[in-house]
Short mmCIF file of C-alpha atoms in Angstrom, two decimals:
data_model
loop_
_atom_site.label_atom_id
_atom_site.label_comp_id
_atom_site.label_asym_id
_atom_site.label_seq_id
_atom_site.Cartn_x
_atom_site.Cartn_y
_atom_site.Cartn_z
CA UNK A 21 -17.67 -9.79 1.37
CA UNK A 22 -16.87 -11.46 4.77
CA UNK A 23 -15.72 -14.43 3.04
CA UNK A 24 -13.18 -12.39 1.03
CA UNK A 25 -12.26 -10.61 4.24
CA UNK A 26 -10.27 -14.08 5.39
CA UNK A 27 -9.34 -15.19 1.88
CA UNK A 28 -5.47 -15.16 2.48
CA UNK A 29 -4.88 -15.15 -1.65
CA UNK A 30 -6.50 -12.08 -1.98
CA UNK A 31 -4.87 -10.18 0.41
CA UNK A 32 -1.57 -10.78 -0.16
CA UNK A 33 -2.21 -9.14 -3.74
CA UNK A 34 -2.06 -5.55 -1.57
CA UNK A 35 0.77 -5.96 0.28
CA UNK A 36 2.76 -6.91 -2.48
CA UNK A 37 1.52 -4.24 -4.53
CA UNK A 38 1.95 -2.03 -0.94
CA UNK A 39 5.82 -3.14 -1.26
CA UNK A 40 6.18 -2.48 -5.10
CA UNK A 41 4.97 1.25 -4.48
CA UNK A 42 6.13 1.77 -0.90
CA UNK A 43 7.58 5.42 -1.79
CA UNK A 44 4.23 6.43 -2.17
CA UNK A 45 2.29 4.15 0.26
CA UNK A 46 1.24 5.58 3.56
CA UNK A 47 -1.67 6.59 6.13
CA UNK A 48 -1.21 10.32 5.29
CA UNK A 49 0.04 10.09 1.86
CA UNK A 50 -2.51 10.41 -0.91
CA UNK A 51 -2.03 7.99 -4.10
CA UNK A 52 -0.26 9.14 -7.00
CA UNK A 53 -3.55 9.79 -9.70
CA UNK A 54 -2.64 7.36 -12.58
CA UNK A 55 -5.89 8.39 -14.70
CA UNK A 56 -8.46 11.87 -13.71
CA UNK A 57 -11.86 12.19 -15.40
CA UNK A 58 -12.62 15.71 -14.54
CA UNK A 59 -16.84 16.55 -14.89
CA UNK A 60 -17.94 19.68 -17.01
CA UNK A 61 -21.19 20.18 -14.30
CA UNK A 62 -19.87 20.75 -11.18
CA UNK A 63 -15.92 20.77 -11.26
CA UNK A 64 -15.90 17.26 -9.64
CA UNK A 65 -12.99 14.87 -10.47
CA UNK A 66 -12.25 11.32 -10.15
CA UNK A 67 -8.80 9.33 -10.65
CA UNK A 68 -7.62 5.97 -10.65
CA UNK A 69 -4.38 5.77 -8.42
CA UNK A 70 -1.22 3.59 -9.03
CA UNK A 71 -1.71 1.31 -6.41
CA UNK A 72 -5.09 0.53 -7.73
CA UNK A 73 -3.93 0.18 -11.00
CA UNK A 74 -0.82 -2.24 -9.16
CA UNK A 75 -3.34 -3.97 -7.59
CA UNK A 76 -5.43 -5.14 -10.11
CA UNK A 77 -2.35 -6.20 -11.90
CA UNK A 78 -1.03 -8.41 -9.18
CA UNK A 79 -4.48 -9.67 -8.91
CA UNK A 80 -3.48 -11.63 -12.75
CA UNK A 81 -1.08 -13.43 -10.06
CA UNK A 82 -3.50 -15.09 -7.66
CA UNK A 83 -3.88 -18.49 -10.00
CA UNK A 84 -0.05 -18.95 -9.59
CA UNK A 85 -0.03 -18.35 -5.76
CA UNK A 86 -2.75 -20.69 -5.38
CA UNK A 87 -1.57 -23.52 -7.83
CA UNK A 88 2.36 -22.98 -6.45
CA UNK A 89 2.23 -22.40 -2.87
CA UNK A 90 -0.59 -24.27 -1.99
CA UNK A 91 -1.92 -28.62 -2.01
CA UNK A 92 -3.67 -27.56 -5.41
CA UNK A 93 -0.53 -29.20 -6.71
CA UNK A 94 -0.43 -32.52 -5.34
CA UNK A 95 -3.96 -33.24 -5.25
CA UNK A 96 -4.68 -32.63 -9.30
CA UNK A 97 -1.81 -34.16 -10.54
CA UNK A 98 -2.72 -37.52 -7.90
CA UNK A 99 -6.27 -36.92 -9.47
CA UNK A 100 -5.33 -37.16 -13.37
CA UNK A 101 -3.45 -40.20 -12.79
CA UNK A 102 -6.03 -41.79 -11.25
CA UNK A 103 -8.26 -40.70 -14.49
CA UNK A 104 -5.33 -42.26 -16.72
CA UNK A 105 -4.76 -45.59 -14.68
CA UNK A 106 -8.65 -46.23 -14.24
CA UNK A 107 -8.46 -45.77 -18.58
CA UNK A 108 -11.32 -42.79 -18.37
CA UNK A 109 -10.38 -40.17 -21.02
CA UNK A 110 -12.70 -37.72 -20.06
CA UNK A 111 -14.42 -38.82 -17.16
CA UNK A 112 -14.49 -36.88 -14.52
CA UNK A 113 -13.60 -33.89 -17.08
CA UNK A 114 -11.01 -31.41 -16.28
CA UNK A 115 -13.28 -28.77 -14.91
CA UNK A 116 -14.71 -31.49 -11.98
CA UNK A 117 -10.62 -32.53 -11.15
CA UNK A 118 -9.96 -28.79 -11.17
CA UNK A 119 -13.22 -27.61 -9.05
CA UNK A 120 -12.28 -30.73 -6.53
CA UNK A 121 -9.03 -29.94 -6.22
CA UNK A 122 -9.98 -26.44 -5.55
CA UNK A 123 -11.85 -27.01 -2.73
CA UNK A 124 -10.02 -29.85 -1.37
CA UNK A 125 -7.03 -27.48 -1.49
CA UNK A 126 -8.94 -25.20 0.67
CA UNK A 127 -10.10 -27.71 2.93
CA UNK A 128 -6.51 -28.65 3.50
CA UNK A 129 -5.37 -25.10 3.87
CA UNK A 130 -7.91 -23.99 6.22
CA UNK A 131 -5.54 -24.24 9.34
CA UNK A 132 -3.11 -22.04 7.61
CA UNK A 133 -5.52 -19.59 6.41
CA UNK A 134 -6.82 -18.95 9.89
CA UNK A 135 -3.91 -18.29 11.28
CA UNK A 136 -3.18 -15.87 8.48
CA UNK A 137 -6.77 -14.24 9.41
CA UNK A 138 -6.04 -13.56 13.00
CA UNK A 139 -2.11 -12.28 12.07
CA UNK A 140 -2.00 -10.32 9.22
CA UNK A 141 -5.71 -10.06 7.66
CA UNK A 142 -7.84 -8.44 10.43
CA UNK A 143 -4.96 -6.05 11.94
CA UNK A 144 -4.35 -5.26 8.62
CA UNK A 145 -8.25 -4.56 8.10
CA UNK A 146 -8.16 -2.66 11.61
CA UNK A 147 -5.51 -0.19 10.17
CA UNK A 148 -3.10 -1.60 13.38
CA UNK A 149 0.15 -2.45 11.12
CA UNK A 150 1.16 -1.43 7.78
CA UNK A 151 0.79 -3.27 4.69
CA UNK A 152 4.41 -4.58 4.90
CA UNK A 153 4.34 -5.81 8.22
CA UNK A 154 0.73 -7.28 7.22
CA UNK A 155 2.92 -9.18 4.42
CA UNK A 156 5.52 -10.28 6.21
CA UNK A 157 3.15 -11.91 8.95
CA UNK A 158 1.31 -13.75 6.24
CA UNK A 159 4.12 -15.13 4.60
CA UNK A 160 5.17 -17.14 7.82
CA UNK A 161 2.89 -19.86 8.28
CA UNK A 162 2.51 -20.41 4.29
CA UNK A 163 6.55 -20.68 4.59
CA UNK A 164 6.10 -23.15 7.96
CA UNK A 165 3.11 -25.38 6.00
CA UNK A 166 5.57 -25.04 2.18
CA UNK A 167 9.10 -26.26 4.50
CA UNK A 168 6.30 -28.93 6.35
CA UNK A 169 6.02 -30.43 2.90
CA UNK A 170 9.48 -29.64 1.36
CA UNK A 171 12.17 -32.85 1.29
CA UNK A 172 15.71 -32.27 2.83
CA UNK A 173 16.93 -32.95 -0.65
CA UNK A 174 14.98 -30.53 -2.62
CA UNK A 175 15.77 -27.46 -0.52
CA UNK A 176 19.34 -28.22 -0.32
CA UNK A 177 19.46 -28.49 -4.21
CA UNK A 178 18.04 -25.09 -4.80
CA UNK A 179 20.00 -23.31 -1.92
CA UNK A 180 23.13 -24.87 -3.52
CA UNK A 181 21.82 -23.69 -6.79
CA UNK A 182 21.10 -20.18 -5.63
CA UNK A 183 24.48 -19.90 -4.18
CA UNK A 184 23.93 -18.22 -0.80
CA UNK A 185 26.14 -19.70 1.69
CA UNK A 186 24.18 -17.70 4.40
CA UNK A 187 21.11 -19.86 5.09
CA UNK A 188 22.17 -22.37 7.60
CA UNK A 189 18.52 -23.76 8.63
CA UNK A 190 15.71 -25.19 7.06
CA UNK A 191 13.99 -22.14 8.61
CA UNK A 192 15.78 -19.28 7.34
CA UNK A 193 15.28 -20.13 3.63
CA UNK A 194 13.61 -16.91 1.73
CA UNK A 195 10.57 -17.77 0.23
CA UNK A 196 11.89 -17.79 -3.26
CA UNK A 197 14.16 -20.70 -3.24
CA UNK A 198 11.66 -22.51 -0.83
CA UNK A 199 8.56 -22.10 -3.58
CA UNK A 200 10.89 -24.31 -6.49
CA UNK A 201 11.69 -27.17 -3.94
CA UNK A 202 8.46 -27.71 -2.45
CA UNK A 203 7.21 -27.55 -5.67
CA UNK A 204 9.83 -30.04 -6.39
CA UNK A 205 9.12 -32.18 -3.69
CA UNK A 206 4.99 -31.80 -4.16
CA UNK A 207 5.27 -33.66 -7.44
CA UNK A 208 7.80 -35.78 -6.62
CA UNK A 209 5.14 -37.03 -3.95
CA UNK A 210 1.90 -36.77 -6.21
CA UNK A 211 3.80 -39.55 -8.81
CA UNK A 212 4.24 -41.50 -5.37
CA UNK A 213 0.76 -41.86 -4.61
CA UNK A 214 -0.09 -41.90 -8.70
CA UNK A 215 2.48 -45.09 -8.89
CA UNK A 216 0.60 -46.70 -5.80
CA UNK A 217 -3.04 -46.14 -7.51
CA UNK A 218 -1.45 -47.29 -10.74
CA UNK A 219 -0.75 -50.96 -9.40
CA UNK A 220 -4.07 -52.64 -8.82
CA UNK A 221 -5.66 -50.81 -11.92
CA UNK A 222 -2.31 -52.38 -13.65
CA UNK A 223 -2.70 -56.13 -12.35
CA UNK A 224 -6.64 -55.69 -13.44
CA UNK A 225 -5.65 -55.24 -16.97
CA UNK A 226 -2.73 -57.90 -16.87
CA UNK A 227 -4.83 -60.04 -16.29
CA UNK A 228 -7.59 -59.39 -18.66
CA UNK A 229 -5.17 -59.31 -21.48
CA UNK A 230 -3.63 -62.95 -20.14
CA UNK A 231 -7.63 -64.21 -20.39
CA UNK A 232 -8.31 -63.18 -24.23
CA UNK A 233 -5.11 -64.22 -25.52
CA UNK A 234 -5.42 -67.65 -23.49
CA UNK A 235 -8.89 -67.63 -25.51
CA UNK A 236 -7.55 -66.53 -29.04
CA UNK A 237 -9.24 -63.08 -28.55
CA UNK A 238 -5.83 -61.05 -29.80
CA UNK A 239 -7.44 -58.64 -31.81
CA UNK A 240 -10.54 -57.61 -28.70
CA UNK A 241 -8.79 -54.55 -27.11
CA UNK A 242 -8.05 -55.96 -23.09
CA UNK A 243 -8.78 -52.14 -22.22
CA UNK A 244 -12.70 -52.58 -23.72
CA UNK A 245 -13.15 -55.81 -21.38
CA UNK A 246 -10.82 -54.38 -18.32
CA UNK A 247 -12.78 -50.76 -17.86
CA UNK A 248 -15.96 -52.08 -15.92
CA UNK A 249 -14.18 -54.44 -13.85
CA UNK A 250 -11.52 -51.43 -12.78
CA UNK A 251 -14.92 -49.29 -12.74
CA UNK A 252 -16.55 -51.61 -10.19
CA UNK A 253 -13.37 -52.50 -7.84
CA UNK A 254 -13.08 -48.16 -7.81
CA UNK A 255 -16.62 -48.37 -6.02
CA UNK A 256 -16.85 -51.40 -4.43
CA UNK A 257 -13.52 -50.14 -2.18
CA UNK A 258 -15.39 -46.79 -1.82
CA UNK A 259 -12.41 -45.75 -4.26
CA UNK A 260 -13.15 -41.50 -4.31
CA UNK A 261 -13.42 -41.23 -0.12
CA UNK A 262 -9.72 -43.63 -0.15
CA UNK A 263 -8.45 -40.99 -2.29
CA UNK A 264 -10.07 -38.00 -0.99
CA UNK A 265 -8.48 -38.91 2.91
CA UNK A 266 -5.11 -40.12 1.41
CA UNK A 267 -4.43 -36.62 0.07
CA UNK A 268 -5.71 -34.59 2.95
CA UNK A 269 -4.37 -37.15 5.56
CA UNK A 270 -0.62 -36.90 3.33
CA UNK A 271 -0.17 -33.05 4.30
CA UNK A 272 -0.99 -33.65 8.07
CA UNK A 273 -2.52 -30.32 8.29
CA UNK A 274 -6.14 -30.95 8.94
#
């Protein structure tokens, strides 16, 4: 439970949910009874209260926050191109790219998570602010580490397309139009880094395919002949720790 206590995508499921039903949110305020089971012993009676009903709705939300407004992005799509250039089908398989990205994401995020912690999470815990000032404090350094990442180009593109005329810094962008353009700008950057992992994997099989036609081999598939040698350059250049610091070194957070 402590772990969860610090786990920035799970709390921002309640404030959200605190903002949806703010009418009815409060210190004082009891929760409007959404379901009441009512016992024939003793006259007891228990409900299930809008916001908890809310919350576990928003909860169906989490995977998006963590796959849109996080490194989760980047770092998977980097990883199945490396799967594709290297000619593996279905090695690693998509649950090991998904559980590494996962935690790499974390790993990477860690900075901004803490900061969230001390904020939002543990005065929020300690009953010191209300839910929507809790929000409002976590948003800010996920919108500082999103705008880190974000190119000039993208955000310009989606303020223009949202037609405010009132957001004259980088800084003052709402977190809606920032989420599309560092999403945006997140895969524009992962097929960066997948075009630079594509080259040497690339030469490898040019020039297994110039050997066996130079040798009348035409109808021997280069890609049989080119896997072990890609295989063995991955390893002997300690291939998976390259990629692993290339990813977290590219968001300059750790």
């Amino acid at each position: 439970m402590k772990f969860l206590s610090w786990l920035p995508l799970v709390f921002l499921a309640s404030p959200m949910m605190a903002m949806a039903a703010e009418p009815f949110l409060g210190a004082a305020m009891p929760g409007i009874p959404a379901v009441v089971y009512k016992t024939n012993d003793n006259g007891g009676e228990y409900s299930v209260t809008i916001q908890i009903l809310a919350l576990m709705t928003i909860l169906t939300v989490l995977p998006s926050l963590l796959i849109m407004m996080t490194s989760f992005t980047r770092i998977i799509v980097v990883l199945a191109i490396l799967r594709q250039a290297m000619g593996l089908q279905q090695t690693p398989s998509n649950q090991v790219l998904l559980g590494l990205s996962l935690f790499l994401s974390l790993f990477i995020m860690m900075p901004v998570f803490r900061i969230i912690n001390v904020e939002a999470v543990q005065p929020y815990m300690a009953e010191t602010i209300t839910p929507q000032v809790a929000l409002e404090k976590a948003i800010v350094p996920i919108h500082e580490f999103m705008l880190s990442q974000t190119r000039e180009n993208d955000l310009n593109l989606f303020v223009r397309l949202s037609g405010r005329d009132d957001i004259t810094t980088a800084e003052a962008t709402p977190i809606h139009i920032l989420i599309p353009a560092f999403i945006t700008s997140e895969l524009k950057t992962a097929f960066q880094i997948g075009f630079l992992i594509f080259i040497p994997f690339l030469i490898i099989d040019l020039v297994v395919a110039s050997i066996l036609m130079a040798m009348g081999m035409m109808m021997l598939s280069p890609i049989i002949i080119s896997l072990p040698f890609k295989i063995m350059l991955f390893v002997l250049i300690d291939g998976w720790a390259l990629i692993m610091g290339t990813l977290a070194n590219s968001f300059g957070t750790v």
